[in-house]
Amino acid sequence: MTNQTKKIRETMSKYKLNFQLKQHTPIIHFQHDQKGATLRASELKPKLDKFLIKKAFGGILNFEKYKKFLIGDIKSIENELQRIDKDIRVTNEKKEKKKEYLKKQYLAFDYKVKVKSNSKEFVLGFPRKKWIKENGRLINYELVWDNQFPNYFGNMKKKGEYKKPKNFRFSNEHIVGMVVCFNTELKLEIIKHFQDFFFENNFGARQNKGFGSFGLIELNEKKIDLKQEYVKKYPSFEVNLSTLTKDDELYYRNNDIGLPTRLSKFKAKLNKDFESLLNSKKYKNDDIPFLFKQHNLFYRIELYYKTLRSGINLPNKLYFKSFMFQYAKSLNPSQQWDKRTMRESFYLGNDKYKKVLANRDESAETLKYIPSGNHKKDKLLFRDLLGLSSLQQWKYYNDDTITKEGVAKVDNKVKVERFKSPITFKPIQIYEDIYQIFILTNESVEQILNEPFMINSNNNHKSIELRIPDTFKINNYLKSCATDYILQDSKSFDESFKEYVNNSNSQESRYLLDIYTQLNKFYNK
């Protein structure tokens, strides 16, 4: 190596940031079939740019602070901002106009990112037993592959519709990356905020539900540990997957749970079919525990999220009234749960709904509770405070399809078409089988407060307009879910929780008791 080459390399090293990432959960990748597909620099850099604008420079409106680090036609942006200053006198209107304009611009900082990994591809889904009956009696089974996975519905399809399934990508090895930045000041800002960026962001599809979680573990050969301030600041719960039993693992190859004694002759065939099915989906023997542990991890996250939003109704396992019902009930004046409003509007004459009403006689239950507010006048939509669900299948009511559409329009376009949940789950693998699930929130719900939506029933050809409440604080709601909505006078948290659910012996109930006990301790520390 010549002295000149050595000097060039030393100079270049000043501008490089070498980093290593640990992948905590699978990423749902649209390029899953490409070799080495993983976290893409083309996704990472724009997100990092936005993060730096917010965290390092105080927000998008502080253009003067960060414009010197941008690439592209900066002068045109400056001219437009100056024009807005001249044309609009009202300060608040001026800020909104500038913010709206800047969000549409390509605000990219002058640095480059490269990422490499040797990730493996897995078909997203889970094996299920499908029982074969004859005259109401179980006579055999077949093993089928279910394209669904907890907290992911992207592989759902209508009857007869073909949809190419999305797959997982996961790397057991550390992911290597490099940032090249020739501006020392910008480089220092990247170093300062790099760990927080990976903690507060996931990648790929369904990232707010915990998929695509990565963590910074090394920066310029310096080991990076999880900050204790994260543990103190953010509510979280631990999931220990090393304690999984055969009941938890459901369809593990050595598990004959659910296989009636008279069908035990099929056990050997079941094991063989199980391994054959998984191998066809790119799961080799060493990968099988990975599949089941990830399934169980996301199942617990899904259960927790459902308690916050829709509630849970698993026949013979668990009935859990949504805490959003409790929230509506706790308002002054108290309000009616939107699910009941929809049932009354669409299914009042339905025999199945009449049967449900007949079986529920508790005055405090969702179907019998009478709110003090005028629900006929103030028809409110509560569940969508945690993310707009534009399409739902109500299987119990003849598989009815419920759609939701924004009513308000701006420039002849629907004002709110989509709204992502203000909650993001950040799973961090602490040890081999132990994960800490951090619950991160944002104030994006402010965008849809008091917005009207048209709710449509496909089967009944009926519609009803419901409005999002005009106020909601996500962090206050999460705290109340783990404290006020469960605890009863003179009873322990454990006792109160077991009374809240209808089957405290189910595995799902035990999972939730564990989660809420941890969250209750966090909020009461």
Coordinates of C-alpha atoms in Angstrom, one line a residue:
M1 CA 0.0 0.0 0.0
T2 CA 1.5 3.4 -1.0
N3 CA 1.6 6.3 1.4
Q4 CA -0.9 8.2 -0.8
T5 CA -3.4 5.3 -0.7
K6 CA -3.0 5.0 3.1
K7 CA -3.5 8.7 3.5
I8 CA -6.7 8.6 1.4
R9 CA -8.1 5.7 3.4
E10 CA -7.3 7.5 6.7
T11 CA -9.1 10.6 5.4
M12 CA -12.1 8.7 4.3
S13 CA -12.4 6.9 7.6
K14 CA -13.1 10.3 9.2
Y15 CA -16.3 10.5 7.3
K16 CA -17.5 7.0 7.9
L17 CA -19.8 5.6 10.6
N18 CA -19.6 1.8 10.7
F19 CA -22.5 0.3 12.6
Q20 CA -24.0 -3.1 13.5
L21 CA -27.7 -3.9 14.1
K22 CA -29.4 -6.8 15.8
Q23 CA -32.7 -7.9 14.3
H24 CA -35.2 -8.5 17.0
T25 CA -38.3 -9.5 15.0
P26 CA -38.9 -10.6 11.4
I27 CA -39.4 -7.9 8.7
I28 CA -42.3 -8.3 6.3
H29 CA -40.5 -7.5 3.1
F30 CA -41.9 -6.7 -0.3
Q31 CA -38.6 -7.9 -1.9
H32 CA -38.6 -11.1 0.3
D33 CA -37.6 -13.3 -2.7
Q34 CA -34.4 -11.5 -3.4
K35 CA -31.2 -12.9 -1.9
G36 CA -30.0 -11.0 1.1
A37 CA -33.2 -8.8 1.2
T38 CA -33.3 -7.1 4.6
L39 CA -33.6 -3.6 6.0
R40 CA -33.3 -1.4 2.9
A41 CA -31.2 1.8 2.9
S42 CA -33.9 3.3 0.7
E43 CA -36.3 2.9 3.6
L44 CA -33.8 3.7 6.4
K45 CA -32.4 7.0 5.1
P46 CA -35.7 8.9 4.5
K47 CA -36.9 7.9 7.9
L48 CA -33.6 8.9 9.5
D49 CA -33.8 12.3 7.6
K50 CA -37.3 12.9 9.1
F51 CA -36.2 11.8 12.5
L52 CA -33.2 14.2 12.4
I53 CA -35.4 17.1 11.3
K54 CA -37.6 16.5 14.3
K55 CA -35.2 15.6 17.0
A56 CA -32.0 17.4 16.0
F57 CA -33.4 20.6 14.5
G58 CA -36.7 21.0 16.3
G59 CA -39.1 20.2 13.5
I60 CA -39.8 20.8 9.8
L61 CA -40.6 24.5 10.2
N62 CA -37.1 25.2 11.4
F63 CA -35.9 25.2 7.8
E64 CA -33.1 27.8 8.4
K65 CA -31.5 25.4 10.9
Y66 CA -31.1 22.4 8.6
K67 CA -31.2 23.7 5.1
K68 CA -27.4 23.8 4.8
F69 CA -27.3 20.0 5.2
L70 CA -29.8 19.3 2.4
I71 CA -29.2 18.3 -1.2
G72 CA -31.3 19.6 -4.1
D73 CA -32.8 22.9 -5.1
I74 CA -32.8 24.7 -1.8
K75 CA -33.3 28.1 -3.4
S76 CA -36.7 27.3 -4.8
I77 CA -37.9 26.1 -1.4
E78 CA -36.6 29.4 0.2
N79 CA -38.4 31.4 -2.4
E80 CA -41.7 29.6 -1.8
L81 CA -41.4 30.1 2.0
Q82 CA -40.7 33.8 1.5
R83 CA -43.8 34.0 -0.8
I84 CA -45.9 32.4 1.9
D85 CA -44.6 35.0 4.4
K86 CA -45.7 37.8 2.2
D87 CA -49.1 36.5 1.2
I88 CA -50.4 35.3 4.6
R89 CA -50.6 37.6 7.6
V90 CA -52.1 35.3 10.2
T91 CA -49.3 33.5 12.0
N92 CA -51.1 30.1 12.6
E93 CA -52.3 30.0 8.9
K94 CA -48.7 30.8 7.8
K95 CA -47.3 28.0 9.9
E96 CA -49.8 25.5 8.5
K97 CA -49.2 26.5 5.0
K98 CA -45.4 26.3 5.4
K99 CA -45.7 22.9 7.1
E100 CA -48.0 21.6 4.3
Y101 CA -45.6 22.8 1.6
L102 CA -42.4 21.4 3.3
K103 CA -44.0 18.0 3.8
K104 CA -44.4 17.7 0.1
Q105 CA -40.7 18.5 -0.6
Y106 CA -37.8 16.1 -1.0
L107 CA -35.9 17.0 2.2
A108 CA -32.9 14.7 2.0
F109 CA -29.7 15.3 3.9
D110 CA -26.3 15.0 2.3
Y111 CA -25.0 11.5 3.4
K112 CA -25.2 8.0 2.2
V113 CA -26.2 4.7 3.9
K114 CA -25.3 1.1 3.0
V115 CA -26.7 -2.0 4.7
K116 CA -25.7 -5.7 4.3
S117 CA -27.0 -8.9 5.8
N118 CA -27.4 -12.6 5.2
S119 CA -31.1 -12.9 6.1
K120 CA -33.2 -16.0 5.6
E121 CA -36.7 -16.1 3.9
F122 CA -39.7 -17.7 5.6
V123 CA -43.2 -18.0 4.3
L124 CA -45.5 -15.9 6.5
G125 CA -48.2 -18.1 8.1
F126 CA -48.9 -20.9 10.5
P127 CA -49.9 -24.6 10.3
R128 CA -53.4 -25.6 11.5
K129 CA -55.3 -28.8 12.0
K130 CA -58.5 -29.0 10.0
W131 CA -60.8 -31.6 11.3
I132 CA -62.7 -34.0 9.0
K133 CA -66.1 -35.0 10.3
E134 CA -68.6 -37.6 9.3
N135 CA -72.1 -37.5 10.8
G136 CA -70.8 -35.0 13.4
R137 CA -68.0 -37.3 14.5
L138 CA -64.3 -36.6 14.0
I139 CA -62.8 -39.2 11.8
N140 CA -59.6 -37.7 10.5
Y141 CA -57.7 -34.4 10.0
E142 CA -55.7 -32.6 7.4
L143 CA -52.9 -30.2 8.1
V144 CA -53.3 -26.8 6.3
W145 CA -51.2 -23.7 6.0
D146 CA -52.9 -20.6 7.3
N147 CA -51.6 -17.4 5.6
Q148 CA -52.5 -15.3 8.6
F149 CA -50.3 -14.4 11.5
P150 CA -51.0 -12.5 14.7
N151 CA -51.1 -8.8 14.1
Y152 CA -50.8 -9.2 10.3
F153 CA -53.8 -9.4 7.9
G154 CA -52.1 -8.5 4.7
N155 CA -52.5 -12.0 3.3
M156 CA -56.3 -11.9 3.7
K157 CA -58.2 -12.3 0.5
K158 CA -61.8 -12.6 -0.7
K159 CA -63.2 -15.9 -1.8
G160 CA -61.8 -16.9 -5.1
E161 CA -59.2 -14.1 -5.1
Y162 CA -55.5 -14.8 -5.7
K163 CA -53.1 -12.8 -3.7
K164 CA -49.4 -13.6 -3.6
P165 CA -48.4 -14.1 0.1
K166 CA -45.9 -11.8 1.7
N167 CA -43.0 -13.5 3.5
F168 CA -40.7 -12.9 6.4
R169 CA -37.0 -12.1 6.3
F170 CA -34.9 -12.6 9.4
S171 CA -31.2 -12.6 10.1
N172 CA -29.6 -14.3 13.1
E173 CA -26.3 -12.7 12.3
H174 CA -25.6 -9.0 13.0
I175 CA -26.5 -6.7 10.2
V176 CA -23.6 -4.5 9.0
G177 CA -24.0 -1.0 7.8
M178 CA -22.1 2.2 7.0
V179 CA -23.0 5.9 6.9
V180 CA -20.7 8.2 4.8
C181 CA -21.1 11.9 5.7
F182 CA -18.6 14.6 4.7
N183 CA -20.2 17.3 6.9
T184 CA -18.7 17.0 10.4
E185 CA -21.6 18.9 12.1
L186 CA -24.2 16.6 10.4
K187 CA -22.2 13.5 11.2
L188 CA -22.2 14.5 14.9
E189 CA -26.0 14.9 14.9
I190 CA -26.4 11.4 13.3
I191 CA -24.1 9.9 16.0
K192 CA -26.1 11.7 18.8
H193 CA -29.5 10.4 17.6
F194 CA -28.7 7.1 15.9
Q195 CA -29.6 4.8 18.8
D196 CA -32.8 6.6 19.5
F197 CA -33.8 6.4 15.9
F198 CA -33.6 2.7 15.8
F199 CA -35.4 2.4 19.1
E200 CA -38.3 4.6 18.0
N201 CA -38.7 3.1 14.6
N202 CA -39.5 -0.3 13.0
F203 CA -39.4 -1.2 9.3
G204 CA -41.3 -3.0 6.6
A205 CA -45.0 -3.8 6.7
R206 CA -47.0 -3.7 9.9
Q207 CA -44.1 -1.9 11.7
N208 CA -46.3 -0.3 14.3
K209 CA -47.4 -3.8 15.4
G210 CA -43.8 -4.8 16.2
F211 CA -42.6 -6.4 12.9
G212 CA -39.2 -5.2 11.6
S213 CA -37.7 -4.3 14.9
F214 CA -33.9 -3.6 14.8
G215 CA -31.6 -2.3 17.5
L216 CA -28.2 -0.5 17.3
I217 CA -25.6 -2.7 19.1
E218 CA -22.3 -1.2 17.8
L219 CA -21.2 2.2 16.4
N220 CA -17.6 2.7 15.2
E221 CA -16.5 -0.4 17.1
K222 CA -18.1 0.8 20.3
K223 CA -20.6 -1.5 22.0
I224 CA -24.1 0.0 22.4
D225 CA -26.3 -1.2 25.3
L226 CA -30.0 -0.6 25.8
K227 CA -30.5 2.8 27.5
Q228 CA -32.0 2.5 31.0
E229 CA -33.8 5.7 30.3
Y230 CA -36.0 3.7 27.8
V231 CA -37.0 1.4 30.6
K232 CA -37.9 4.3 32.9
K233 CA -39.7 6.4 30.3
Y234 CA -41.8 3.9 28.3
P235 CA -44.3 1.4 29.6
S236 CA -43.3 -2.1 28.7
F237 CA -43.9 -5.8 29.5
E238 CA -41.6 -8.8 29.4
V239 CA -42.4 -11.9 27.4
N240 CA -40.5 -15.1 28.4
L241 CA -40.7 -17.6 25.6
S242 CA -38.4 -20.1 27.3
T243 CA -41.4 -21.2 29.5
L244 CA -43.5 -22.2 26.5
T245 CA -45.4 -25.4 27.1
K246 CA -46.9 -27.8 24.5
D247 CA -50.3 -26.0 25.0
D248 CA -48.7 -22.7 24.1
E249 CA -47.0 -24.1 21.0
L250 CA -50.3 -25.4 19.7
Y251 CA -49.1 -27.4 16.7
Y252 CA -45.5 -28.3 17.7
R253 CA -44.5 -31.5 16.0
N254 CA -44.3 -33.5 19.3
N255 CA -47.7 -32.2 20.4
D256 CA -50.9 -34.2 20.0
I257 CA -53.0 -31.7 22.0
G258 CA -56.5 -31.7 20.5
L259 CA -56.0 -35.2 18.9
P260 CA -58.8 -37.3 20.4
T261 CA -57.7 -40.7 21.9
R262 CA -59.6 -42.6 19.1
L263 CA -57.4 -40.7 16.6
S264 CA -54.1 -41.3 18.3
K265 CA -53.2 -43.8 15.5
F266 CA -52.6 -40.7 13.3
K267 CA -50.0 -39.2 15.7
A268 CA -47.0 -40.5 13.7
K269 CA -48.6 -39.3 10.4
L270 CA -49.3 -35.9 12.0
N271 CA -45.7 -35.5 13.0
K272 CA -44.5 -36.4 9.5
D273 CA -47.1 -34.2 7.7
F274 CA -46.2 -31.3 10.0
E275 CA -42.5 -31.5 9.2
S276 CA -43.2 -31.9 5.5
L277 CA -45.5 -28.9 5.4
L278 CA -43.1 -26.7 7.2
N279 CA -40.2 -27.8 5.0
S280 CA -42.2 -26.8 2.0
K281 CA -42.6 -23.3 3.5
K282 CA -38.8 -23.0 3.9
Y283 CA -38.7 -23.9 7.6
K284 CA -36.1 -26.5 8.3
N285 CA -35.9 -28.4 11.5
D286 CA -33.8 -25.8 13.3
D287 CA -36.2 -23.0 12.2
I288 CA -39.3 -24.6 13.7
P289 CA -38.8 -23.2 17.2
F290 CA -38.2 -19.8 15.7
L291 CA -41.6 -19.9 14.0
F292 CA -43.5 -20.9 17.1
K293 CA -41.7 -18.4 19.4
Q294 CA -42.4 -15.6 17.0
H295 CA -46.0 -16.7 16.7
N296 CA -46.4 -16.8 20.4
L297 CA -44.7 -13.4 20.9
F298 CA -47.0 -11.6 18.4
Y299 CA -50.0 -13.5 19.7
R300 CA -49.4 -11.9 23.1
I301 CA -49.0 -8.5 21.6
E302 CA -52.1 -9.0 19.6
L303 CA -54.1 -10.0 22.7
Y304 CA -53.0 -6.9 24.6
Y305 CA -53.8 -4.6 21.7
K306 CA -57.3 -6.2 21.3
T307 CA -58.1 -5.4 25.0
L308 CA -57.4 -1.7 24.1
R309 CA -59.5 -1.6 21.0
S310 CA -62.0 -4.2 19.9
G311 CA -62.1 -6.5 22.9
I312 CA -61.7 -10.3 22.7
N313 CA -64.3 -13.1 22.2
L314 CA -62.7 -16.5 21.9
P315 CA -65.3 -19.2 22.5
N316 CA -64.5 -21.5 25.5
K317 CA -61.3 -19.5 26.1
L318 CA -61.8 -15.8 26.9
Y319 CA -64.3 -13.0 26.7
F320 CA -62.7 -9.6 27.5
K321 CA -64.8 -6.4 27.3
S322 CA -62.8 -3.8 25.4
F323 CA -61.3 -1.1 27.6
M324 CA -62.5 1.4 25.0
F325 CA -66.0 0.5 26.2
Q326 CA -64.9 1.4 29.7
Y327 CA -63.4 4.6 28.4
A328 CA -66.8 5.6 26.8
K329 CA -68.5 4.7 30.0
S330 CA -66.1 6.8 32.1
L331 CA -66.8 10.0 30.2
N332 CA -69.0 12.7 31.7
P333 CA -71.7 12.3 30.4
S334 CA -71.1 8.7 29.7
Q335 CA -71.3 7.6 26.1
Q336 CA -72.5 4.5 24.2
W337 CA -70.0 2.0 22.8
D338 CA -69.9 2.3 19.0
K339 CA -70.1 -1.4 18.4
R340 CA -73.5 -1.4 20.1
T341 CA -74.6 1.6 18.0
M342 CA -73.7 -0.3 14.9
R343 CA -75.5 -3.4 15.9
E344 CA -78.6 -1.5 16.7
S345 CA -78.5 0.3 13.4
F346 CA -77.7 -2.8 11.2
Y347 CA -79.0 -5.9 13.1
L348 CA -81.8 -4.9 15.4
G349 CA -84.2 -7.4 13.7
N350 CA -81.5 -10.0 13.2
D351 CA -82.3 -13.3 15.1
K352 CA -78.7 -13.7 16.1
Y353 CA -78.6 -10.3 17.6
K354 CA -81.9 -11.0 19.5
K355 CA -80.3 -14.1 20.8
V356 CA -77.2 -12.2 22.0
L357 CA -79.5 -9.6 23.7
A358 CA -81.4 -12.4 25.5
N359 CA -78.3 -14.0 26.8
R360 CA -76.9 -10.7 28.2
D361 CA -78.8 -9.3 31.2
E362 CA -76.1 -7.6 33.2
S363 CA -76.9 -3.9 33.4
A364 CA -73.1 -3.1 33.2
E365 CA -72.5 -5.1 30.1
T366 CA -72.0 -3.5 26.6
L367 CA -75.4 -4.4 25.3
K368 CA -77.5 -3.4 28.3
Y369 CA -75.6 -0.5 29.7
I370 CA -77.5 2.8 29.4
P371 CA -75.2 5.8 29.1
S372 CA -76.2 9.2 30.5
G373 CA -75.2 11.0 27.3
N374 CA -77.5 11.4 24.4
H375 CA -76.2 8.7 22.1
K376 CA -78.9 9.2 19.5
K377 CA -77.6 12.7 19.0
D378 CA -74.0 12.2 19.8
K379 CA -73.1 9.1 17.9
L380 CA -69.5 8.6 18.5
L381 CA -66.8 6.3 17.0
F382 CA -64.4 5.2 19.7
R383 CA -62.4 2.2 18.5
D384 CA -61.0 4.0 15.5
L385 CA -59.1 6.4 17.9
L386 CA -56.5 3.6 17.8
G387 CA -56.4 3.4 14.0
L388 CA -59.0 3.6 11.3
S389 CA -60.2 0.2 10.2
S390 CA -61.6 0.8 6.8
L391 CA -62.9 -2.7 6.2
Q392 CA -64.1 -5.3 8.7
Q393 CA -65.8 -8.8 8.5
W394 CA -68.5 -9.4 11.0
K395 CA -68.7 -13.2 10.6
Y396 CA -71.3 -13.7 13.3
Y397 CA -73.8 -11.6 11.3
N398 CA -73.8 -13.6 8.1
D399 CA -70.2 -12.6 7.3
D400 CA -71.3 -8.9 6.8
T401 CA -68.7 -6.5 5.4
I402 CA -68.5 -3.2 7.2
T403 CA -66.7 -0.3 5.5
K404 CA -65.8 3.2 6.8
E405 CA -65.4 6.3 4.8
G406 CA -64.4 9.8 5.8
V407 CA -67.1 12.4 5.2
A408 CA -65.3 15.7 5.3
K409 CA -63.5 16.7 2.0
V410 CA -60.8 19.2 1.1
D411 CA -60.4 20.2 -2.5
N412 CA -62.9 17.5 -3.4
K413 CA -60.8 14.8 -1.8
V414 CA -61.7 12.9 1.3
K415 CA -59.9 14.5 4.2
V416 CA -59.1 11.3 6.2
E417 CA -58.8 8.1 4.2
R418 CA -56.3 6.3 6.5
F419 CA -55.2 6.7 10.0
K420 CA -52.5 4.6 11.6
S421 CA -52.6 3.6 15.2
P422 CA -50.9 6.0 17.6
I423 CA -49.4 3.0 19.3
T424 CA -46.1 1.3 18.2
F425 CA -44.8 -1.8 19.8
K426 CA -41.0 -2.1 20.0
P427 CA -39.9 -5.7 20.8
I428 CA -36.3 -5.9 22.1
Q429 CA -34.7 -9.3 22.5
I430 CA -33.0 -9.1 25.9
Y431 CA -31.8 -12.7 26.1
E432 CA -32.2 -15.7 23.8
D433 CA -35.9 -16.3 24.7
I434 CA -36.8 -13.1 26.6
Y435 CA -38.2 -10.0 25.0
Q436 CA -39.1 -6.6 26.4
I437 CA -42.1 -5.1 24.5
F438 CA -42.0 -1.3 24.8
I439 CA -45.1 0.7 24.1
L440 CA -44.4 3.9 22.2
T441 CA -47.1 6.5 21.4
N442 CA -47.5 9.6 19.4
E443 CA -50.1 12.4 19.2
S444 CA -51.3 11.7 15.6
V445 CA -54.8 11.1 16.9
E446 CA -55.1 14.9 17.1
Q447 CA -55.5 14.8 13.2
I448 CA -58.9 12.9 13.4
L449 CA -60.6 14.3 16.5
N450 CA -64.2 15.3 15.8
E451 CA -64.0 13.9 12.2
P452 CA -67.2 12.3 10.9
F453 CA -67.2 8.8 9.2
M454 CA -69.9 7.0 7.2
I455 CA -70.2 3.4 8.4
N456 CA -71.7 1.0 5.8
S457 CA -73.2 -2.5 6.1
N458 CA -72.8 -4.4 2.8
N459 CA -75.5 -7.1 3.7
N460 CA -78.1 -4.7 4.9
H461 CA -77.4 -1.8 2.5
K462 CA -77.6 0.6 5.4
S463 CA -75.3 3.4 6.6
I464 CA -74.8 5.4 9.7
E465 CA -72.7 8.5 10.4
L466 CA -70.5 8.3 13.5
R467 CA -68.1 11.0 14.7
I468 CA -64.7 10.6 16.4
P469 CA -64.7 12.1 19.9
D470 CA -63.4 15.7 20.1
T471 CA -60.8 14.9 22.8
F472 CA -58.5 11.9 23.6
K473 CA -55.2 11.5 25.3
I474 CA -53.5 8.2 24.4
N475 CA -51.1 8.0 27.3
N476 CA -53.9 8.8 29.8
Y477 CA -56.0 6.0 28.2
L478 CA -53.2 3.4 28.4
K479 CA -52.6 4.2 32.1
S480 CA -56.3 3.9 32.9
C481 CA -56.4 0.6 31.2
A482 CA -53.7 -0.8 33.4
T483 CA -55.1 0.8 36.6
D484 CA -58.6 2.3 36.9
Y485 CA -60.6 0.1 34.6
I486 CA -59.5 -3.1 36.3
L487 CA -59.1 -2.4 40.0
Q488 CA -62.2 -2.8 42.2
D489 CA -62.6 -1.6 45.8
S490 CA -60.8 -3.5 48.5
K491 CA -59.6 -6.2 46.0
S492 CA -56.1 -6.9 44.8
F493 CA -55.1 -6.3 41.2
D494 CA -54.9 -10.1 40.6
E495 CA -58.4 -10.7 42.0
S496 CA -59.9 -7.7 40.2
F497 CA -58.4 -8.9 36.9
K498 CA -59.8 -12.4 37.3
E499 CA -63.2 -11.0 37.9
Y500 CA -63.0 -8.8 34.8
V501 CA -62.5 -11.8 32.5
N502 CA -64.9 -14.7 32.2
N503 CA -62.3 -17.4 32.2
S504 CA -59.3 -16.7 34.3
N505 CA -57.9 -20.3 33.7
S506 CA -57.4 -20.0 30.0
Q507 CA -53.9 -19.5 28.6
E508 CA -54.9 -16.2 27.0
S509 CA -56.2 -14.9 30.3
R510 CA -52.9 -15.9 32.0
Y511 CA -50.9 -14.0 29.3
L512 CA -53.0 -10.9 29.8
L513 CA -52.8 -11.1 33.6
D514 CA -49.0 -11.2 33.3
I515 CA -48.9 -8.3 30.9
Y516 CA -51.3 -6.1 32.9
T517 CA -49.6 -6.9 36.2
Q518 CA -46.3 -5.6 34.8
L519 CA -47.9 -2.5 33.4
N520 CA -49.8 -1.8 36.6
K521 CA -46.5 -1.8 38.5
F522 CA -44.9 0.6 35.9
Y523 CA -47.7 3.1 36.3
N524 CA -47.7 2.8 40.1
K525 CA -44.0 3.1 40.7

